[in-house]
PDB file of C-alpha atoms and ligand atoms in Angstrom:
ATOM      1  CA  MET A  94     108.114 155.496 129.795  1.00 47.00           C
ATOM      2  CA  LYS A  95     110.492 155.443 126.840  1.00 58.00           C
ATOM      3  CA  GLU A  96     113.808 153.745 127.554  1.00 62.00           C
ATOM      4  CA  LEU A  97     116.917 155.889 127.873  1.00 89.00           C
ATOM      5  CA  MET A  98     119.389 156.335 125.065  1.00 97.00           C
ATOM      6  CA  GLN A  99     121.784 153.418 124.774  1.00 98.00           C
ATOM      7  CA  VAL A 100     125.384 153.856 123.669  1.00 98.00           C
ATOM      8  CA  ILE A 101     126.539 150.662 122.011  1.00 98.00           C
ATOM      9  CA  THR A 102     130.048 149.593 121.017  1.00 98.00           C
ATOM     10  CA  SER A 103     129.571 145.849 120.375  1.00 98.00           C
ATOM     11  CA  LEU A 104     128.073 144.488 117.176  1.00 98.00           C
ATOM     12  CA  PRO A 105     126.219 141.492 118.717  1.00 98.00           C
ATOM     13  CA  GLU A 106     124.670 143.853 121.277  1.00 98.00           C
ATOM     14  CA  LEU A 107     123.651 146.304 118.531  1.00 98.00           C
ATOM     15  CA  ARG A 108     121.974 143.493 116.569  1.00 98.00           C
ATOM     16  CA  LYS A 109     120.090 142.297 119.626  1.00 98.00           C
ATOM     17  CA  ILE A 110     118.772 145.743 120.560  1.00 98.00           C
ATOM     18  CA  ARG A 111     118.049 146.659 116.932  1.00 98.00           C
ATOM     19  CA  SER A 112     115.799 143.614 116.572  1.00 97.00           C
ATOM     20  CA  HIS A 113     113.503 145.020 119.281  1.00 97.00           C
ATOM     21  CA  LEU A 114     113.276 148.584 117.941  1.00 98.00           C
ATOM     22  CA  ALA A 115     109.972 149.968 116.706  1.00 98.00           C
ATOM     23  CA  GLU A 116     110.020 150.642 112.940  1.00 98.00           C
ATOM     24  CA  PRO A 117     110.572 152.620 110.819  1.00 98.00           C
ATOM     25  CA  VAL A 118     114.122 153.051 112.052  1.00 99.00           C
ATOM     26  CA  GLY A 119     115.982 156.191 110.940  1.00 99.00           C
ATOM     27  CA  LEU A 120     119.786 156.267 110.795  1.00 99.00           C
ATOM     28  CA  VAL A 121     121.847 159.453 110.935  1.00 99.00           C
ATOM     29  CA  PRO A 122     125.472 158.537 110.144  1.00 99.00           C
ATOM     30  CA  THR A 123     128.024 161.005 111.575  1.00 98.00           C
ATOM     31  CA  MET A 124     131.681 161.360 112.412  1.00 98.00           C
ATOM     32  CA  GLY A 125     130.801 163.114 115.676  1.00 98.00           C
ATOM     33  CA  TYR A 126     131.692 166.635 116.820  1.00 97.00           C
ATOM     34  CA  LEU A 127     128.041 167.391 116.274  1.00 98.00           C
ATOM     35  CA  HIS A 128     126.680 170.790 115.255  1.00 97.00           C
ATOM     36  CA  GLU A 129     123.281 172.217 114.282  1.00 98.00           C
ATOM     37  CA  GLY A 130     123.590 170.630 110.831  1.00 98.00           C
ATOM     38  CA  HIS A 131     123.682 167.147 112.362  1.00 98.00           C
ATOM     39  CA  LEU A 132     120.946 168.065 114.843  1.00 98.00           C
ATOM     40  CA  SER A 133     118.652 169.145 112.002  1.00 98.00           C
ATOM     41  CA  LEU A 134     119.050 165.655 110.446  1.00 98.00           C
ATOM     42  CA  ILE A 135     118.349 164.004 113.790  1.00 98.00           C
ATOM     43  CA  ARG A 136     115.244 166.148 114.377  1.00 98.00           C
ATOM     44  CA  LYS A 137     113.912 165.224 110.941  1.00 98.00           C
ATOM     45  CA  ALA A 138     114.550 161.554 111.675  1.00 98.00           C
ATOM     46  CA  ARG A 139     112.850 161.924 115.068  1.00 98.00           C
ATOM     47  CA  GLN A 140     109.774 163.419 113.353  1.00 98.00           C
ATOM     48  CA  GLU A 141     109.537 160.732 110.695  1.00 98.00           C
ATOM     49  CA  CYS A 142     110.698 157.539 112.413  1.00 98.00           C
ATOM     50  CA  ALA A 143     109.604 155.455 115.382  1.00 98.00           C
ATOM     51  CA  SER A 144     113.234 154.891 116.394  1.00 98.00           C
ATOM     52  CA  VAL A 145     116.412 156.869 115.716  1.00 98.00           C
ATOM     53  CA  ILE A 146     119.956 155.524 115.569  1.00 99.00           C
ATOM     54  CA  VAL A 147     122.898 157.920 115.314  1.00 99.00           C
ATOM     55  CA  SER A 148     126.284 156.471 114.434  1.00 99.00           C
ATOM     56  CA  ILE A 149     129.484 158.179 115.522  1.00 98.00           C
ATOM     57  CA  PHE A 150     132.567 156.839 113.786  1.00 98.00           C
ATOM     58  CA  VAL A 151     135.493 158.822 112.408  1.00 98.00           C
ATOM     59  CA  ASN A 152     136.037 156.677 109.348  1.00 98.00           C
ATOM     60  CA  PRO A 153     139.763 156.342 108.589  1.00 98.00           C
ATOM     61  CA  THR A 154     139.278 155.021 105.059  1.00 98.00           C
ATOM     62  CA  GLN A 155     137.724 158.230 103.729  1.00 98.00           C
ATOM     63  CA  PHE A 156     140.800 160.263 104.702  1.00 97.00           C
ATOM     64  CA  ALA A 157     143.855 160.237 102.409  1.00 95.00           C
ATOM     65  CA  PRO A 158     147.261 159.939 104.125  1.00 92.00           C
ATOM     66  CA  ASN A 159     147.842 163.700 103.683  1.00 89.00           C
ATOM     67  CA  GLU A 160     144.453 164.607 105.189  1.00 89.00           C
ATOM     68  CA  ASP A 161     143.347 165.443 108.704  1.00 83.00           C
ATOM     69  CA  LEU A 162     142.344 162.084 110.305  1.00 93.00           C
ATOM     70  CA  ARG A 163     144.568 162.473 113.386  1.00 92.00           C
ATOM     71  CA  ARG A 164     143.481 166.007 114.148  1.00 92.00           C
ATOM     72  CA  TYR A 165     139.827 165.556 113.140  1.00 95.00           C
ATOM     73  CA  PRO A 166     137.868 167.106 116.064  1.00 95.00           C
ATOM     74  CA  ARG A 167     136.304 164.737 118.582  1.00 97.00           C
ATOM     75  CA  ASP A 168     134.187 165.339 121.708  1.00 98.00           C
ATOM     76  CA  LEU A 169     132.174 162.224 122.509  1.00 98.00           C
ATOM     77  CA  ALA A 170     130.939 163.407 125.927  1.00 98.00           C
ATOM     78  CA  HIS A 171     129.453 166.577 124.456  1.00 98.00           C
ATOM     79  CA  ASP A 172     127.981 164.662 121.486  1.00 98.00           C
ATOM     80  CA  LEU A 173     126.224 162.225 123.835  1.00 98.00           C
ATOM     81  CA  GLN A 174     124.789 165.071 125.863  1.00 98.00           C
ATOM     82  CA  LEU A 175     123.323 166.625 122.691  1.00 98.00           C
ATOM     83  CA  LEU A 176     121.963 163.287 121.469  1.00 98.00           C
ATOM     84  CA  LYS A 177     120.238 162.625 124.766  1.00 98.00           C
ATOM     85  CA  GLN A 178     118.425 165.962 124.443  1.00 98.00           C
ATOM     86  CA  GLU A 179     117.267 164.928 120.954  1.00 98.00           C
ATOM     87  CA  ARG A 180     115.776 161.691 122.376  1.00 97.00           C
ATOM     88  CA  VAL A 181     117.909 159.439 120.214  1.00 98.00           C
ATOM     89  CA  ASP A 182     117.310 155.749 120.923  1.00 98.00           C
ATOM     90  CA  ILE A 183     120.691 154.252 120.059  1.00 98.00           C
ATOM     91  CA  VAL A 184     124.166 155.649 119.533  1.00 98.00           C
ATOM     92  CA  TRP A 185     126.305 153.221 117.553  1.00 98.00           C
ATOM     93  CA  ASN A 186     129.920 154.022 118.371  1.00 98.00           C
ATOM     94  CA  PRO A 187     132.092 151.186 117.056  1.00 98.00           C
ATOM     95  CA  SER A 188     135.892 150.978 117.262  1.00 98.00           C
ATOM     96  CA  PRO A 189     138.060 150.977 114.100  1.00 98.00           C
ATOM     97  CA  GLU A 190     138.898 147.319 114.912  1.00 98.00           C
ATOM     98  CA  ILE A 191     135.219 146.344 114.642  1.00 98.00           C
ATOM     99  CA  MET A 192     134.674 148.262 111.421  1.00 98.00           C
ATOM    100  CA  TYR A 193     137.974 147.204 109.822  1.00 98.00           C
ATOM    101  CA  PRO A 194     139.094 143.854 111.259  1.00 98.00           C
ATOM    102  CA  THR A 195     142.694 142.757 110.687  1.00 98.00           C
ATOM    103  CA  GLY A 196     143.179 141.688 107.079  1.00 98.00           C
ATOM    104  CA  TYR A 197     140.319 143.887 105.839  1.00 98.00           C
ATOM    105  CA  GLN A 198     140.070 143.929 102.017  1.00 98.00           C
ATOM    106  CA  THR A 199     136.468 144.506 100.922  1.00 98.00           C
ATOM    107  CA  TRP A 200     135.316 147.717  99.277  1.00 98.00           C
ATOM    108  CA  VAL A 201     132.155 149.238  97.850  1.00 98.00           C
ATOM    109  CA  THR A 202     132.772 151.560  94.908  1.00 98.00           C
ATOM    110  CA  VAL A 203     130.399 153.752  92.915  1.00 98.00           C
ATOM    111  CA  GLU A 204     132.328 154.088  89.694  1.00 98.00           C
ATOM    112  CA  GLU A 205     131.190 157.131  87.719  1.00 98.00           C
ATOM    113  CA  LEU A 206     129.568 159.673  90.044  1.00 98.00           C
ATOM    114  CA  THR A 207     132.810 159.653  92.042  1.00 98.00           C
ATOM    115  CA  GLN A 208     135.038 160.721  89.134  1.00 98.00           C
ATOM    116  CA  THR A 209     134.203 164.439  89.295  1.00 98.00           C
ATOM    117  CA  LEU A 210     134.306 167.308  91.842  1.00 98.00           C
ATOM    118  CA  GLU A 211     135.417 166.025  95.277  1.00 98.00           C
ATOM    119  CA  GLY A 212     136.202 162.621  93.813  1.00 98.00           C
ATOM    120  CA  LYS A 213     138.693 164.153  91.417  1.00 97.00           C
ATOM    121  CA  MET A 214     140.420 166.050  94.231  1.00 94.00           C
ATOM    122  CA  ARG A 215     140.280 163.130  96.679  1.00 95.00           C
ATOM    123  CA  PRO A 216     140.467 159.897  94.625  1.00 96.00           C
ATOM    124  CA  THR A 217     140.008 157.402  97.512  1.00 97.00           C
ATOM    125  CA  HIS A 218     137.501 159.424  99.537  1.00 98.00           C
ATOM    126  CA  PHE A 219     134.173 158.132  98.226  1.00 98.00           C
ATOM    127  CA  ARG A 220     135.310 154.501  98.266  1.00 98.00           C
ATOM    128  CA  GLY A 221     135.794 154.988 102.012  1.00 98.00           C
ATOM    129  CA  VAL A 222     132.406 156.675 102.396  1.00 98.00           C
ATOM    130  CA  THR A 223     130.399 154.085 100.452  1.00 99.00           C
ATOM    131  CA  THR A 224     132.188 151.221 102.182  1.00 99.00           C
ATOM    132  CA  VAL A 225     131.541 152.546 105.674  1.00 99.00           C
ATOM    133  CA  VAL A 226     127.961 153.608 104.904  1.00 99.00           C
ATOM    134  CA  SER A 227     127.130 150.117 103.584  1.00 98.00           C
ATOM    135  CA  LYS A 228     128.611 148.632 106.744  1.00 98.00           C
ATOM    136  CA  LEU A 229     126.538 151.043 108.857  1.00 99.00           C
ATOM    137  CA  PHE A 230     123.408 150.150 106.865  1.00 99.00           C
ATOM    138  CA  ASN A 231     124.156 146.482 107.308  1.00 98.00           C
ATOM    139  CA  ALA A 232     124.704 146.803 111.051  1.00 98.00           C
ATOM    140  CA  THR A 233     121.707 149.044 111.820  1.00 98.00           C
ATOM    141  CA  GLN A 234     119.169 147.947 109.142  1.00 98.00           C
ATOM    142  CA  PRO A 235     117.369 151.303 108.899  1.00 99.00           C
ATOM    143  CA  GLN A 236     114.350 152.042 106.714  1.00 99.00           C
ATOM    144  CA  ARG A 237     115.521 155.655 106.243  1.00 99.00           C
ATOM    145  CA  ALA A 238     118.916 157.349 106.311  1.00 99.00           C
ATOM    146  CA  TYR A 239     119.544 161.085 106.556  1.00 99.00           C
ATOM    147  CA  PHE A 240     122.325 163.077 104.890  1.00 98.00           C
ATOM    148  CA  GLY A 241     123.032 166.810 104.605  1.00 98.00           C
ATOM    149  CA  GLN A 242     122.944 168.675 101.311  1.00 98.00           C
ATOM    150  CA  LYS A 243     126.251 170.335 102.226  1.00 98.00           C
ATOM    151  CA  ASP A 244     127.937 167.151 101.038  1.00 98.00           C
ATOM    152  CA  ALA A 245     125.755 166.941  97.940  1.00 98.00           C
ATOM    153  CA  GLN A 246     128.019 164.613  95.965  1.00 98.00           C
ATOM    154  CA  GLN A 247     128.201 162.263  98.967  1.00 98.00           C
ATOM    155  CA  ALA A 248     124.394 162.188  99.166  1.00 98.00           C
ATOM    156  CA  LEU A 249     124.073 161.417  95.442  1.00 98.00           C
ATOM    157  CA  VAL A 250     126.780 158.755  95.578  1.00 98.00           C
ATOM    158  CA  VAL A 251     125.137 157.097  98.601  1.00 99.00           C
ATOM    159  CA  ARG A 252     121.742 157.196  96.888  1.00 98.00           C
ATOM    160  CA  ARG A 253     123.242 155.543  93.772  1.00 98.00           C
ATOM    161  CA  MET A 254     124.884 152.864  95.915  1.00 98.00           C
ATOM    162  CA  THR A 255     121.631 152.230  97.786  1.00 98.00           C
ATOM    163  CA  GLN A 256     119.780 151.671  94.516  1.00 98.00           C
ATOM    164  CA  ASP A 257     122.550 149.622  92.946  1.00 98.00           C
ATOM    165  CA  LEU A 258     122.907 147.285  95.932  1.00 98.00           C
ATOM    166  CA  ASN A 259     119.126 147.039  96.501  1.00 98.00           C
ATOM    167  CA  PHE A 260     119.273 148.303 100.079  1.00 98.00           C
ATOM    168  CA  PRO A 261     115.613 148.794 101.100  1.00 98.00           C
ATOM    169  CA  ILE A 262     116.442 152.230 102.498  1.00 99.00           C
ATOM    170  CA  GLU A 263     115.144 155.680 101.596  1.00 98.00           C
ATOM    171  CA  ILE A 264     117.910 158.300 101.409  1.00 98.00           C
ATOM    172  CA  ILE A 265     116.692 161.652 102.683  1.00 98.00           C
ATOM    173  CA  VAL A 266     118.705 164.787 101.943  1.00 98.00           C
ATOM    174  CA  CYS A 267     118.167 167.749 104.300  1.00 98.00           C
ATOM    175  CA  PRO A 268     118.994 171.426 103.689  1.00 98.00           C
ATOM    176  CA  THR A 269     122.420 172.846 104.560  1.00 98.00           C
ATOM    177  CA  GLN A 270     122.436 174.665 107.900  1.00 98.00           C
ATOM    178  CA  ARG A 271     124.280 177.992 107.835  1.00 98.00           C
ATOM    179  CA  GLU A 272     125.770 180.400 110.354  1.00 98.00           C
ATOM    180  CA  ALA A 273     124.176 183.858 110.418  1.00 98.00           C
ATOM    181  CA  ASP A 274     126.781 185.149 107.926  1.00 98.00           C
ATOM    182  CA  GLY A 275     126.106 182.340 105.454  1.00 98.00           C
ATOM    183  CA  LEU A 276     128.982 179.948 106.232  1.00 98.00           C
ATOM    184  CA  ALA A 277     127.794 176.350 105.865  1.00 98.00           C
ATOM    185  CA  MET A 278     128.072 174.483 109.163  1.00 98.00           C
ATOM    186  CA  SER A 279     130.848 171.908 109.215  1.00 97.00           C
ATOM    187  CA  SER A 280     132.914 170.236 111.924  1.00 93.00           C
ATOM    188  CA  ARG A 281     135.978 171.466 110.033  1.00 94.00           C
ATOM    189  CA  ASN A 282     135.073 175.132 110.643  1.00 97.00           C
ATOM    190  CA  VAL A 283     136.712 174.736 114.054  1.00 96.00           C
ATOM    191  CA  TYR A 284     140.120 174.731 112.294  1.00 96.00           C
ATOM    192  CA  LEU A 285     139.655 178.306 111.054  1.00 98.00           C
ATOM    193  CA  ASN A 286     141.429 181.144 112.886  1.00 98.00           C
ATOM    194  CA  PRO A 287     139.469 184.422 113.189  1.00 98.00           C
ATOM    195  CA  ALA A 288     140.807 185.902 109.916  1.00 98.00           C
ATOM    196  CA  GLU A 289     140.132 182.635 108.047  1.00 98.00           C
ATOM    197  CA  ARG A 290     136.690 182.344 109.605  1.00 98.00           C
ATOM    198  CA  GLN A 291     135.873 185.780 108.212  1.00 98.00           C
ATOM    199  CA  ALA A 292     137.366 184.868 104.808  1.00 98.00           C
ATOM    200  CA  ALA A 293     135.332 181.635 104.686  1.00 98.00           C
ATOM    201  CA  THR A 294     132.122 183.596 104.090  1.00 98.00           C
ATOM    202  CA  VAL A 295     133.355 184.019 100.522  1.00 98.00           C
ATOM    203  CA  LEU A 296     132.111 180.509  99.621  1.00 98.00           C
ATOM    204  CA  SER A 297     128.444 181.217 100.296  1.00 98.00           C
ATOM    205  CA  ARG A 298     128.769 184.743  98.887  1.00 98.00           C
ATOM    206  CA  ALA A 299     130.039 183.288  95.604  1.00 99.00           C
ATOM    207  CA  LEU A 300     127.265 180.703  95.480  1.00 99.00           C
ATOM    208  CA  PHE A 301     124.521 183.180  96.338  1.00 98.00           C
ATOM    209  CA  ARG A 302     125.788 185.553  93.642  1.00 98.00           C
ATOM    210  CA  ALA A 303     125.470 182.811  91.010  1.00 98.00           C
ATOM    211  CA  GLN A 304     122.122 181.651  92.397  1.00 98.00           C
ATOM    212  CA  GLY A 305     120.864 185.253  92.242  1.00 98.00           C
ATOM    213  CA  ALA A 306     121.957 185.520  88.603  1.00 98.00           C
ATOM    214  CA  TYR A 307     120.195 182.219  87.828  1.00 98.00           C
ATOM    215  CA  GLU A 308     117.036 183.537  89.464  1.00 98.00           C
ATOM    216  CA  GLN A 309     117.317 186.683  87.312  1.00 98.00           C
ATOM    217  CA  GLY A 310     117.294 184.443  84.235  1.00 98.00           C
ATOM    218  CA  GLU A 311     120.979 183.718  83.564  1.00 98.00           C
ATOM    219  CA  ARG A 312     121.257 180.173  82.145  1.00 98.00           C
ATOM    220  CA  ASN A 313     124.766 180.121  80.696  1.00 98.00           C
ATOM    221  CA  ALA A 314     126.785 177.633  82.777  1.00 98.00           C
ATOM    222  CA  GLN A 315     130.139 179.265  82.100  1.00 98.00           C
ATOM    223  CA  THR A 316     128.801 182.687  83.091  1.00 98.00           C
ATOM    224  CA  LEU A 317     127.669 181.228  86.432  1.00 98.00           C
ATOM    225  CA  ARG A 318     131.052 179.550  86.984  1.00 98.00           C
ATOM    226  CA  ASP A 319     132.819 182.839  86.120  1.00 98.00           C
ATOM    227  CA  LEU A 320     130.598 184.757  88.526  1.00 98.00           C
ATOM    228  CA  MET A 321     131.486 182.418  91.393  1.00 98.00           C
ATOM    229  CA  LEU A 322     135.170 182.647  90.519  1.00 98.00           C
ATOM    230  CA  SER A 323     135.085 186.448  90.385  1.00 98.00           C
ATOM    231  CA  VAL A 324     133.695 186.601  93.941  1.00 98.00           C
ATOM    232  CA  LEU A 325     136.194 184.008  95.234  1.00 98.00           C
ATOM    233  CA  LYS A 326     139.085 185.976  93.717  1.00 98.00           C
ATOM    234  CA  THR A 327     138.277 188.981  95.923  1.00 98.00           C
ATOM    235  CA  GLU A 328     139.394 186.986  98.982  1.00 98.00           C
ATOM    236  CA  PRO A 329     143.197 186.736  99.333  1.00 98.00           C
ATOM    237  CA  LEU A 330     143.013 183.871 101.895  1.00 98.00           C
ATOM    238  CA  ALA A 331     140.939 181.700  99.538  1.00 98.00           C
ATOM    239  CA  ASN A 332     142.760 179.192  97.354  1.00 98.00           C
ATOM    240  CA  VAL A 333     140.197 177.869  94.858  1.00 98.00           C
ATOM    241  CA  GLN A 334     140.199 174.138  93.998  1.00 98.00           C
ATOM    242  CA  TYR A 335     137.213 174.177  91.664  1.00 98.00           C
ATOM    243  CA  VAL A 336     133.972 175.910  90.812  1.00 98.00           C
ATOM    244  CA  SER A 337     131.335 173.850  89.081  1.00 98.00           C
ATOM    245  CA  CYS A 338     127.942 174.062  87.472  1.00 98.00           C
ATOM    246  CA  ALA A 339     127.085 170.394  86.963  1.00 98.00           C
ATOM    247  CA  LYS A 340     124.153 168.277  85.844  1.00 98.00           C
ATOM    248  CA  ILE A 341     122.483 166.739  88.857  1.00 98.00           C
ATOM    249  CA  GLU A 342     122.147 163.349  87.110  1.00 97.00           C
ATOM    250  CA  ASP A 343     125.817 162.614  86.458  1.00 98.00           C
ATOM    251  CA  LEU A 344     127.719 165.549  88.007  1.00 98.00           C
ATOM    252  CA  ARG A 345     129.327 166.376  84.646  1.00 98.00           C
ATOM    253  CA  GLU A 346     129.649 170.068  83.803  1.00 98.00           C
ATOM    254  CA  TRP A 347     126.828 171.779  81.973  1.00 98.00           C
ATOM    255  CA  GLU A 348     128.159 173.227  78.720  1.00 97.00           C
ATOM    256  CA  GLY A 349     126.328 176.191  77.170  1.00 97.00           C
ATOM    257  CA  LYS A 350     122.819 176.633  78.464  1.00 98.00           C
ATOM    258  CA  ILE A 351     121.519 174.884  81.598  1.00 98.00           C
ATOM    259  CA  GLN A 352     118.447 172.863  80.642  1.00 96.00           C
ATOM    260  CA  GLY A 353     117.586 171.083  83.849  1.00 97.00           C
ATOM    261  CA  THR A 354     118.665 170.929  87.468  1.00 98.00           C
ATOM    262  CA  ALA A 355     122.177 172.176  88.223  1.00 98.00           C
ATOM    263  CA  LEU A 356     124.421 171.716  91.229  1.00 98.00           C
ATOM    264  CA  LEU A 357     126.476 174.874  91.709  1.00 99.00           C
ATOM    265  CA  SER A 358     129.382 173.844  93.905  1.00 98.00           C
ATOM    266  CA  LEU A 359     132.842 174.905  94.917  1.00 98.00           C
ATOM    267  CA  ALA A 360     135.827 173.764  96.935  1.00 98.00           C
ATOM    268  CA  VAL A 361     138.267 176.202  98.455  1.00 98.00           C
ATOM    269  CA  PHE A 362     141.248 175.999 100.778  1.00 98.00           C
ATOM    270  CA  VAL A 363     141.078 178.738 103.377  1.00 98.00           C
ATOM    271  CA  GLY A 364     144.517 178.472 104.965  1.00 96.00           C
ATOM    272  CA  GLN A 365     145.049 174.733 105.450  1.00 94.00           C
ATOM    273  CA  THR A 366     141.313 173.993 105.686  1.00 95.00           C
ATOM    274  CA  HIS A 367     139.416 172.393 102.829  1.00 95.00           C
ATOM    275  CA  LEU A 368     135.875 173.822 102.646  1.00 97.00           C
ATOM    276  CA  ILE A 369     133.055 172.897 100.272  1.00 98.00           C
ATOM    277  CA  ASP A 370     129.589 174.294  99.706  1.00 98.00           C
ATOM    278  CA  ASN A 371     126.822 174.168  97.094  1.00 99.00           C
ATOM    279  CA  VAL A 372     123.346 175.283  96.056  1.00 98.00           C
ATOM    280  CA  VAL A 373     120.943 173.559  93.687  1.00 98.00           C
ATOM    281  CA  VAL A 374     119.098 175.560  91.026  1.00 98.00           C
ATOM    282  CA  GLY A 375     116.219 174.505  88.793  1.00 98.00           C
ATOM    283  CA  GLY A 376     115.162 171.599  91.016  1.00 97.00           C
ATOM    284  CA  SER A 377     116.365 169.757  94.086  1.00 95.00           C
ATOM    285  CA  LEU A 378     118.567 166.823  95.057  1.00 93.00           C
TER     286      LEU A 378
HETATM  287  O1  LIG B1852     129.272 162.966 106.233  1.00 65.17           O
HETATM  288  C1  LIG B1852     129.934 162.337 107.085  1.00 65.17           C
HETATM  289  O2  LIG B1852     130.067 162.740 108.254  1.00 65.17           O
HETATM  290  C2  LIG B1852     130.616 161.037 106.698  1.00 65.17           C
HETATM  291  O3  LIG B1852     131.107 161.108 105.398  1.00 65.17           O
HETATM  292  C3  LIG B1852     129.727 159.800 106.883  1.00 65.17           C
HETATM  293  C4  LIG B1852     128.503 159.841 105.981  1.00 65.17           C
HETATM  294  C5  LIG B1852     129.295 159.701 108.346  1.00 65.17           C
HETATM  295  C6  LIG B1852     130.520 158.525 106.550  1.00 65.17           C
HETATM  296  O4  LIG B1852     131.645 158.386 107.355  1.00 65.17           O
END
């Protein structure tokens, strides 16, 4: 009989139990408040790996002071219930004091890929992500780690970091999970009131319009950006931060004709809630 899921909050205990896990070990890093998007990553890990670790840690260093750390949604009891059903082996649920001991001053930074898109809007965000993900890698020593395409720039930044720091870990990016009306699943969707929830469908509608045009043969990057913008502008509750048609290699904007893989992405405030979404055309992540 397989042992029951263990919820671990101490680093020495994690190391001890990790050393006895069957390999390959798959890690799914999360900030909790799990939804179908997370579960799809966990199911993929369960299929591909002998053991699955899920981390739950709301990482303070990836939130700017003006962002939503304090009100970020949390429901550990419900998360654990879901994880048990998915036959997860270990839940790593450290405290902020373990992850960031007093006097903490060490950071992991990916310098260029973080200058555009979300990194431009949120200058300290990716430094927090890459720092915490390296600490999670270090603590759990996985062979594979699973990330969602919804945060495409995060996945690319983590992959770059993994290569640069020689972590022997394969980064696997899984498709965005969507609600029936197209809205990309996100823990932040819970902030939306009913009118905003309805308005939030404009993100995927804008992306799908541009993707449709690409599939019909449109290759001009500016035309695709304009198409996305024209759909977003029809929604009065949407406050656009950016629309982008970027090269997948460096996340710089395509100028003129797209000649390779493009990440079509956008960031929009719907009310007070920051939402992002993307599709990839002409290739994959
Ligand atoms: O995508 C997330 O939930 C977070 O950015 C991650 C990867 C768990 C790091 O805190």
